Short mmCIF file of C-alpha atoms in Angstrom, two decimals:
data_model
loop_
_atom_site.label_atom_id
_atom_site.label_comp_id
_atom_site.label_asym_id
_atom_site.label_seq_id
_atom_site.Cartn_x
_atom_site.Cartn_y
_atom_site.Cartn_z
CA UNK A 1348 123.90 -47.80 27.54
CA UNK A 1349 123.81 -44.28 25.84
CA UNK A 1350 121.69 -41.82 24.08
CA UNK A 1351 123.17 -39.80 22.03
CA UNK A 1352 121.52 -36.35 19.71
CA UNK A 1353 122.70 -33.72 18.01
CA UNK A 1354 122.99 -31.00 16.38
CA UNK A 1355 122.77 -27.92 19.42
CA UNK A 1356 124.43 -24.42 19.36
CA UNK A 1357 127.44 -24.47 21.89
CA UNK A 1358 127.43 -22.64 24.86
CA UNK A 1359 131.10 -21.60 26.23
CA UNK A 1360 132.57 -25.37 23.67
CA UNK A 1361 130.24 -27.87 25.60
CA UNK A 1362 128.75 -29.15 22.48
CA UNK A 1363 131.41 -30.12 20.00
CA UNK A 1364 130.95 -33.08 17.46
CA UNK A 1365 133.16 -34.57 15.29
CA UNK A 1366 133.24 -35.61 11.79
CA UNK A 1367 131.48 -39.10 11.86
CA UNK A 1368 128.75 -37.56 13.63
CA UNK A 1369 128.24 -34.49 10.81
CA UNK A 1370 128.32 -37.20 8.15
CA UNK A 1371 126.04 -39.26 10.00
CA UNK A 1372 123.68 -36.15 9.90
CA UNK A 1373 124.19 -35.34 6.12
CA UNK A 1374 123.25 -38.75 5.10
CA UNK A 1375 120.53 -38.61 6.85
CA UNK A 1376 118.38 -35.40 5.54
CA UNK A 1377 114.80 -36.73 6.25
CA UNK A 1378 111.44 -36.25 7.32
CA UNK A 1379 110.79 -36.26 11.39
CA UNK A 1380 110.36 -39.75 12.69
CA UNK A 1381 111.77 -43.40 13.30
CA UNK A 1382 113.95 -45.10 10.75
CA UNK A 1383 111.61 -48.07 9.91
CA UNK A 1384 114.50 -50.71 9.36
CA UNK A 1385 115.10 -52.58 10.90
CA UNK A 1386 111.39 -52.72 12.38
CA UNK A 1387 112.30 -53.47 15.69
CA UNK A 1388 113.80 -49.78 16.06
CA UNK A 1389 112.60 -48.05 18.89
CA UNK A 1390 109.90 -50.79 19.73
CA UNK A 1391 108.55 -50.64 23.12
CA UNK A 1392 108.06 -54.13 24.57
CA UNK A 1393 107.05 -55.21 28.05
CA UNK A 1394 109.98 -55.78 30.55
CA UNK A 1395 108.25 -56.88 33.58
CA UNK A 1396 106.46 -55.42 36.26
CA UNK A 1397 106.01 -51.53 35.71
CA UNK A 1398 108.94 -51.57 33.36
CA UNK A 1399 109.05 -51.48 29.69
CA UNK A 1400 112.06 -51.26 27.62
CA UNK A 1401 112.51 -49.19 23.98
CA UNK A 1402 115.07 -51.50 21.89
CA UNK A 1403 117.91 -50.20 19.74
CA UNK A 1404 117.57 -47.54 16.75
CA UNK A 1405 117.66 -44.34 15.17
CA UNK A 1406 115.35 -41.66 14.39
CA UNK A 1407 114.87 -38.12 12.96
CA UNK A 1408 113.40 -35.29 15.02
CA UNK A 1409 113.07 -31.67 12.94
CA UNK A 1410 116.80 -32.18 11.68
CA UNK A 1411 117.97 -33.45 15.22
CA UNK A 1412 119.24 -36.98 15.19
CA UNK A 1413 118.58 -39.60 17.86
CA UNK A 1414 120.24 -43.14 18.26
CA UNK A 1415 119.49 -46.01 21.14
CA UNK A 1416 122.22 -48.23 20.84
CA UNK A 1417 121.03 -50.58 23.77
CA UNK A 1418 117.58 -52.17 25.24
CA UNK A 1419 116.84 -48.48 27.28
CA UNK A 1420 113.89 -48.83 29.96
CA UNK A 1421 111.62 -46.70 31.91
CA UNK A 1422 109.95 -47.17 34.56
CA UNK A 1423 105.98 -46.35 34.36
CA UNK A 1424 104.47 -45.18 37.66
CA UNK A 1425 102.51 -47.24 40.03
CA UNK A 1426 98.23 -48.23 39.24
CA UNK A 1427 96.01 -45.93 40.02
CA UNK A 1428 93.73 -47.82 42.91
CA UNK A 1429 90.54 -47.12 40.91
CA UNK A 1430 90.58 -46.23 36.95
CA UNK A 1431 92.95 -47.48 34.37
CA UNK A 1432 94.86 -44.74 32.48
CA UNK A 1433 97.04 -44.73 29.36
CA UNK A 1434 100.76 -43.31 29.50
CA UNK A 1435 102.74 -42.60 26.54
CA UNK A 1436 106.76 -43.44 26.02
CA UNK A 1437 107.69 -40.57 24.13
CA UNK A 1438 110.89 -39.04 22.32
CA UNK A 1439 111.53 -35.49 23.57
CA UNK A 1440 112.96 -33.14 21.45
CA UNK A 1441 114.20 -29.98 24.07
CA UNK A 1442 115.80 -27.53 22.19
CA UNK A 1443 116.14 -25.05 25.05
CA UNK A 1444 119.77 -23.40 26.07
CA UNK A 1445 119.16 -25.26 29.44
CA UNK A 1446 118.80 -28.80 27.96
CA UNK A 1447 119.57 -29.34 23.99
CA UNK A 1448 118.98 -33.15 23.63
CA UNK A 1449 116.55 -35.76 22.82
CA UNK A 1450 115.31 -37.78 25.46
CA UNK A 1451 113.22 -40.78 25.81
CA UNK A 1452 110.63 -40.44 28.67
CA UNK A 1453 107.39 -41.78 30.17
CA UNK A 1454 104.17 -38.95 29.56
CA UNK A 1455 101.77 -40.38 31.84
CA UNK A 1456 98.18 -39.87 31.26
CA UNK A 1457 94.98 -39.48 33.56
CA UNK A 1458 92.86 -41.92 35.37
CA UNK A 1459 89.97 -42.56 33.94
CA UNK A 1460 86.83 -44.65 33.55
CA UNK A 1461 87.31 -43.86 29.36
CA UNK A 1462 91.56 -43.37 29.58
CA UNK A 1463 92.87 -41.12 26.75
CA UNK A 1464 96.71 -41.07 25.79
CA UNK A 1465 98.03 -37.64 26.37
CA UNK A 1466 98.82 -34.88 23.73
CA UNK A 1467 101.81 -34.06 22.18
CA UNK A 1468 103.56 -30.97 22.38
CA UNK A 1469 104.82 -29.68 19.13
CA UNK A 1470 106.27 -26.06 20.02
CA UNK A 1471 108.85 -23.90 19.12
CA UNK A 1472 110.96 -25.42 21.32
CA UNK A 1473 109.56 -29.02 22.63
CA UNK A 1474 108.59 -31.02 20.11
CA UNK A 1475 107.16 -34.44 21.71
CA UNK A 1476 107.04 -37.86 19.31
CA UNK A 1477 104.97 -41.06 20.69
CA UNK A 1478 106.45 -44.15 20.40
CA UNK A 1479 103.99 -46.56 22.26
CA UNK A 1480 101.02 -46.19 24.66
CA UNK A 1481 100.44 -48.64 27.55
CA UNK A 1482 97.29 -48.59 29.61
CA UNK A 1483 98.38 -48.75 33.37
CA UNK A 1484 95.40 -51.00 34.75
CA UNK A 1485 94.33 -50.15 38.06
CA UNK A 1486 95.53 -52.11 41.07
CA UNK A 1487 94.41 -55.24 40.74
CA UNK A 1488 92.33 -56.86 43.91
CA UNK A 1489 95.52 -58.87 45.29
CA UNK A 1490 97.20 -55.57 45.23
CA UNK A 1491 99.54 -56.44 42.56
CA UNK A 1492 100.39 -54.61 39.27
CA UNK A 1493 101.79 -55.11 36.25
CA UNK A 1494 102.10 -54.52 32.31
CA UNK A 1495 101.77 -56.93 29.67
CA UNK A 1496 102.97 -56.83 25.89
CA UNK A 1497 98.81 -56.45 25.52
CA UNK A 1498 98.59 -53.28 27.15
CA UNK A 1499 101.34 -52.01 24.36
CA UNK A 1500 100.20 -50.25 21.38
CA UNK A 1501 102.89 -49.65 19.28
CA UNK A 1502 102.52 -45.76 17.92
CA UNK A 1503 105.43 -45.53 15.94
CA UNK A 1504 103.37 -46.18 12.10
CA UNK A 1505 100.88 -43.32 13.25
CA UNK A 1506 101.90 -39.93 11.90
CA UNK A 1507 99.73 -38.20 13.73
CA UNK A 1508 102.13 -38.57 16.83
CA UNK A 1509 105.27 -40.45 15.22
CA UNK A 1510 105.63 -41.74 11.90
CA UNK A 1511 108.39 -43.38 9.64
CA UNK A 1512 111.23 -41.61 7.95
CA UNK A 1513 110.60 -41.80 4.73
CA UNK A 1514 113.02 -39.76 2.34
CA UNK A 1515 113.77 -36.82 0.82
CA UNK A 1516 109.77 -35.32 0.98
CA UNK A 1517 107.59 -35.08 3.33
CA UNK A 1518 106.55 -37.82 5.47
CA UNK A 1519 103.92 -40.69 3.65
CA UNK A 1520 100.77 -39.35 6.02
CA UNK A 1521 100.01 -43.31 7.63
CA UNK A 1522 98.15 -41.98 10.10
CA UNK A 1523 94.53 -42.97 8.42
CA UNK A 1524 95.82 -46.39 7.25
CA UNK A 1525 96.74 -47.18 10.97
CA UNK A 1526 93.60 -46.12 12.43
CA UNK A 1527 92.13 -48.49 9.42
CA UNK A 1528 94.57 -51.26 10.52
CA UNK A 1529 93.28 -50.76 14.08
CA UNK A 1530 89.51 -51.13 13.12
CA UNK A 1531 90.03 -53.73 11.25
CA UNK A 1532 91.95 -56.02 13.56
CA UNK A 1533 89.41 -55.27 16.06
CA UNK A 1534 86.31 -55.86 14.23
CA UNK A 1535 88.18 -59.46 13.16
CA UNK A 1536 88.53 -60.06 16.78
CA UNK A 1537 85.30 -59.39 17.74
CA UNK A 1538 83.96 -61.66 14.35
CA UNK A 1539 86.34 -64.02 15.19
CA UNK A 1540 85.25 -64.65 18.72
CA UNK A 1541 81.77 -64.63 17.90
CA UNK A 1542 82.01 -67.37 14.92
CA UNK A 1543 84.16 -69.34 17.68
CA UNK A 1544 81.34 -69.42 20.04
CA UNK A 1545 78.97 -70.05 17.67
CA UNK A 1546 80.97 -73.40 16.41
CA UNK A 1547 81.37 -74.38 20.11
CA UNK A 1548 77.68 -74.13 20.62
CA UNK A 1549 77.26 -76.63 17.75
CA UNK A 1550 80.18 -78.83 18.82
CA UNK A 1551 78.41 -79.13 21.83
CA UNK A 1552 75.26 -80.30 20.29
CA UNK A 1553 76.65 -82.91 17.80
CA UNK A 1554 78.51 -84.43 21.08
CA UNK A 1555 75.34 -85.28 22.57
CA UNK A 1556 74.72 -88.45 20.94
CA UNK A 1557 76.39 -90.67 18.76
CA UNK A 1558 79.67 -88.90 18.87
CA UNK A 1559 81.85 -89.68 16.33
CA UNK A 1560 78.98 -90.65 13.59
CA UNK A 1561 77.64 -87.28 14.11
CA UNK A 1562 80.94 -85.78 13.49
CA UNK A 1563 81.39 -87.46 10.59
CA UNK A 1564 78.02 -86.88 9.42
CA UNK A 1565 79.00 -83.42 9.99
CA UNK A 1566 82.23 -83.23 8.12
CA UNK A 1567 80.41 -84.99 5.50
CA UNK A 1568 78.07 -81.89 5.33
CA UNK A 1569 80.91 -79.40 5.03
CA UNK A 1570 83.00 -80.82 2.95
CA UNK A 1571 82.56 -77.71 0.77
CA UNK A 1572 82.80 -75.60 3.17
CA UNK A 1573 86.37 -77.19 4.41
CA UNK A 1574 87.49 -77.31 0.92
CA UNK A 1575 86.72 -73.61 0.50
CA UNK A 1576 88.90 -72.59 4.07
CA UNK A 1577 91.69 -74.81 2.60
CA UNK A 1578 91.79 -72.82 -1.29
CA UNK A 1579 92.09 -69.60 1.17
CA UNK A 1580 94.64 -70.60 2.98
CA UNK A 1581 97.33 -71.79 0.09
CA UNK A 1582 96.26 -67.97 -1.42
CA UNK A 1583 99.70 -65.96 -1.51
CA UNK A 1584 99.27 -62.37 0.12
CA UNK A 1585 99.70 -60.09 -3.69
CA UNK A 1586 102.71 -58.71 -4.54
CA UNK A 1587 103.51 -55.12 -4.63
CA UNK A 1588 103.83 -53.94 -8.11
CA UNK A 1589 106.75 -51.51 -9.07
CA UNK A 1590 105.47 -48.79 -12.16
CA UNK A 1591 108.09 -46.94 -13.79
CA UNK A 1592 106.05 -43.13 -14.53
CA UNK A 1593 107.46 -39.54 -15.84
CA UNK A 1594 106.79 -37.00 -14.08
CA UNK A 1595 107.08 -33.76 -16.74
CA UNK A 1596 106.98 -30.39 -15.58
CA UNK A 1597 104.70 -30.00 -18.69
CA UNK A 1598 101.74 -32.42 -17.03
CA UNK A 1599 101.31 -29.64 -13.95
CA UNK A 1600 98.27 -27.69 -14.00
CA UNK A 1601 96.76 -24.72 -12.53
CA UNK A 1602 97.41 -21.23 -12.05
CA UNK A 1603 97.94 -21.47 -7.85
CA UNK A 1604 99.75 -24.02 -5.40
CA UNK A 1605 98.81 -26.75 -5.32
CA UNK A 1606 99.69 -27.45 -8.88
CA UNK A 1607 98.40 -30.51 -9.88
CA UNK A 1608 100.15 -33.79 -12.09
CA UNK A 1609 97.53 -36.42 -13.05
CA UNK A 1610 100.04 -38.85 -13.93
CA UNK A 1611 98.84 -42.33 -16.09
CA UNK A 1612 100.02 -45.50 -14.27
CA UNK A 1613 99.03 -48.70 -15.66
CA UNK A 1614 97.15 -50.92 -13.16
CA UNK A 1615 96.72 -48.88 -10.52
CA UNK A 1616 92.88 -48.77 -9.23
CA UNK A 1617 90.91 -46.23 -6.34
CA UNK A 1618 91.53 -49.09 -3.69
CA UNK A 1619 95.41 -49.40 -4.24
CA UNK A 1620 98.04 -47.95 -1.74
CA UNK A 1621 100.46 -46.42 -3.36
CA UNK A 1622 103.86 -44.90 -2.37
CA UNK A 1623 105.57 -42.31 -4.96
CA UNK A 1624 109.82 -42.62 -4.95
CA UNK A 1625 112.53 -41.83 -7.02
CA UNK A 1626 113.86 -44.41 -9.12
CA UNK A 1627 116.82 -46.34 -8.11
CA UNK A 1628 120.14 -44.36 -8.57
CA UNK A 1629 118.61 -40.98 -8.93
CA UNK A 1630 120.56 -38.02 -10.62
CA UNK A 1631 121.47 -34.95 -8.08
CA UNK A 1632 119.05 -32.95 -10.39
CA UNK A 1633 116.29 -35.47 -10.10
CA UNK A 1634 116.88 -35.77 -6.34
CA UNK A 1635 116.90 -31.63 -6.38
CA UNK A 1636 113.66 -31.85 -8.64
CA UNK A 1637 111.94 -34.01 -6.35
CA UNK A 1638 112.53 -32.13 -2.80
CA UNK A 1639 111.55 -28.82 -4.14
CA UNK A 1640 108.40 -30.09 -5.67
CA UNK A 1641 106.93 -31.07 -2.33
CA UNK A 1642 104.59 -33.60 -3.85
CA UNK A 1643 101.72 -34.56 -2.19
CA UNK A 1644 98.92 -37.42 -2.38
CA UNK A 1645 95.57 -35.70 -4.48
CA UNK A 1646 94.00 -38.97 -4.77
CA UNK A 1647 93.80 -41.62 -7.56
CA UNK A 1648 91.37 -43.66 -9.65
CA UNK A 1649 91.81 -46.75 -11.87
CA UNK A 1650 94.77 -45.73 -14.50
CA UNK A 1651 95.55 -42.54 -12.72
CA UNK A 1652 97.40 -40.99 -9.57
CA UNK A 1653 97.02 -37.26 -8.96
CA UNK A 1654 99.81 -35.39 -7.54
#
């Protein structure tokens, strides 16, 4: 089991790396974050007890490299006897003379009746990425504790705190579309629950007398309703849609940064997601086009993206 980083200025030749390591780092020149394939790298998952475990992978941290090449756990500290609280397994970037690495560590947060996952520290010199957050429930009444895959919120998608390594520009900002994500599954949990309630009430009712004619009589009654739930469920999920566009330098606008491209792509609407990338096999002055235009999302509407 090892953790390995780089790049750090040598003090007196106790940092030296060798040539698989440098290329390693060349073909790598991305945006902070955690290589999203395979997309178990760098999950945190529950390993019993207070214990959770970070599984194998690779990720970026402001040019520094980091690679797990084993299950790595950490041990959370014991339950607070009276509030819950919400600790945070972090990557720690530490780019002071005294420490130069890239560590994976616990943040733990503070008890509380409302917990909140601590901050990250994004200095000169510590720069702090979140890879999970686990709420520590307080002691239960037995005096036991534990955490549970449950209590793990996986982090790594949001980047406000973590994010994916994306390519040559900056990160893909998923930090809205996982608090979105998060809402949503929620509210379909709570709708879920209710609707199941609801449907036990009335299972209930129709068992109260002639059993299985009133559940026939019932089907009977729903049979569009079934037949509806039953079209849904053979739909396919859709399937991403790959536009080849030209981006001209002609097309930018305005006399200030940002410039701005409003760029035609055909089927594209205001509710699509869309992700801009070079084309497959890029040329080294397309790939040196694209990194120094720093594109950024402006938006889009049905026909259009704006960069």
């Amino acid at each position: 089991m090892a953790i390995t980083s780089g790049f750090f200025n040598s003090i007196n030749g106790d940092r030296r790396y060798d040539a698989r390591q440098i290329s390693r780092y060349l073909g790598s020149l991305v945006g902070s974050g955690v290589f999203p394939n395979p997309s178990t790298n760098l999950q945190v998952v529950a390993a019993g007890g207070m214990a959770v475990q970070v599984s194998p992978g690779k990720a970026i941290l402001d040019c520094y490299w980091m690679e797990n090449d084993s299950m790595y756990t950490v041990i959370l500290d014991d339950a607070d006897m009276v509030l819950d609280r919400m600790d945070a397994v972090i990557m720690r970037l530490d780019e002071n003379d005294d420490a130069r690495s890239v560590d994976i560590i616990v943040k733990k947060g503070m008890p509380s009746s409302t917990p909140q996952a601590p901050g990250m520290e994004r200095g000169d010199k510590i720069k702090e990425y979140c890879l999970a957050t686990v709420t520590v429930r307080k002691m239960r009444d037995d005096g036991t504790q534990g955490i549970t895959q449950a209590d793990i919120t996986d982090t790594r998608a949001d980047t406000d705190v973590c994010g994916w390594v994306t390519g040559l520009i900056d990160q893909v900002d998923t930090h809205t579309l996982f608090l979105q994500w998060q809402a949503a599954y929620q509210q379909f949990y709570a709708a879920s629950g209710a609707e199941f309630d609801a449907w036990m009430e009335e299972l209930h009712a129709i068992l109260e007398g002639d059993a299985v004619s009133n559940i026939m009589s019932a089907i009977e009654e729903n049979a569009t309703a079934i037949q509806r739930v039953a079209q849904e469920l053979e739909k396919k999920p859709d399937t991403p849609i790959v536009v080849q566009a030209t981006i001209t330098a002609a097309g930018w606008t305005g006399e200030d940064v940002p410039y701005e491209n409003i760029l035609t792509v055909e089927g594209v609407t205001a509710g699509s997601i869309v992700e801009v990338t070079l084309q497959a096999c890029p040329t080294e002055e397309q790939v040196t086009a694209c990194a120094g235009a720093m594109l950024v999302d402006g938006g889009q509407v049905d026909g259009s993206i704006t960069l």
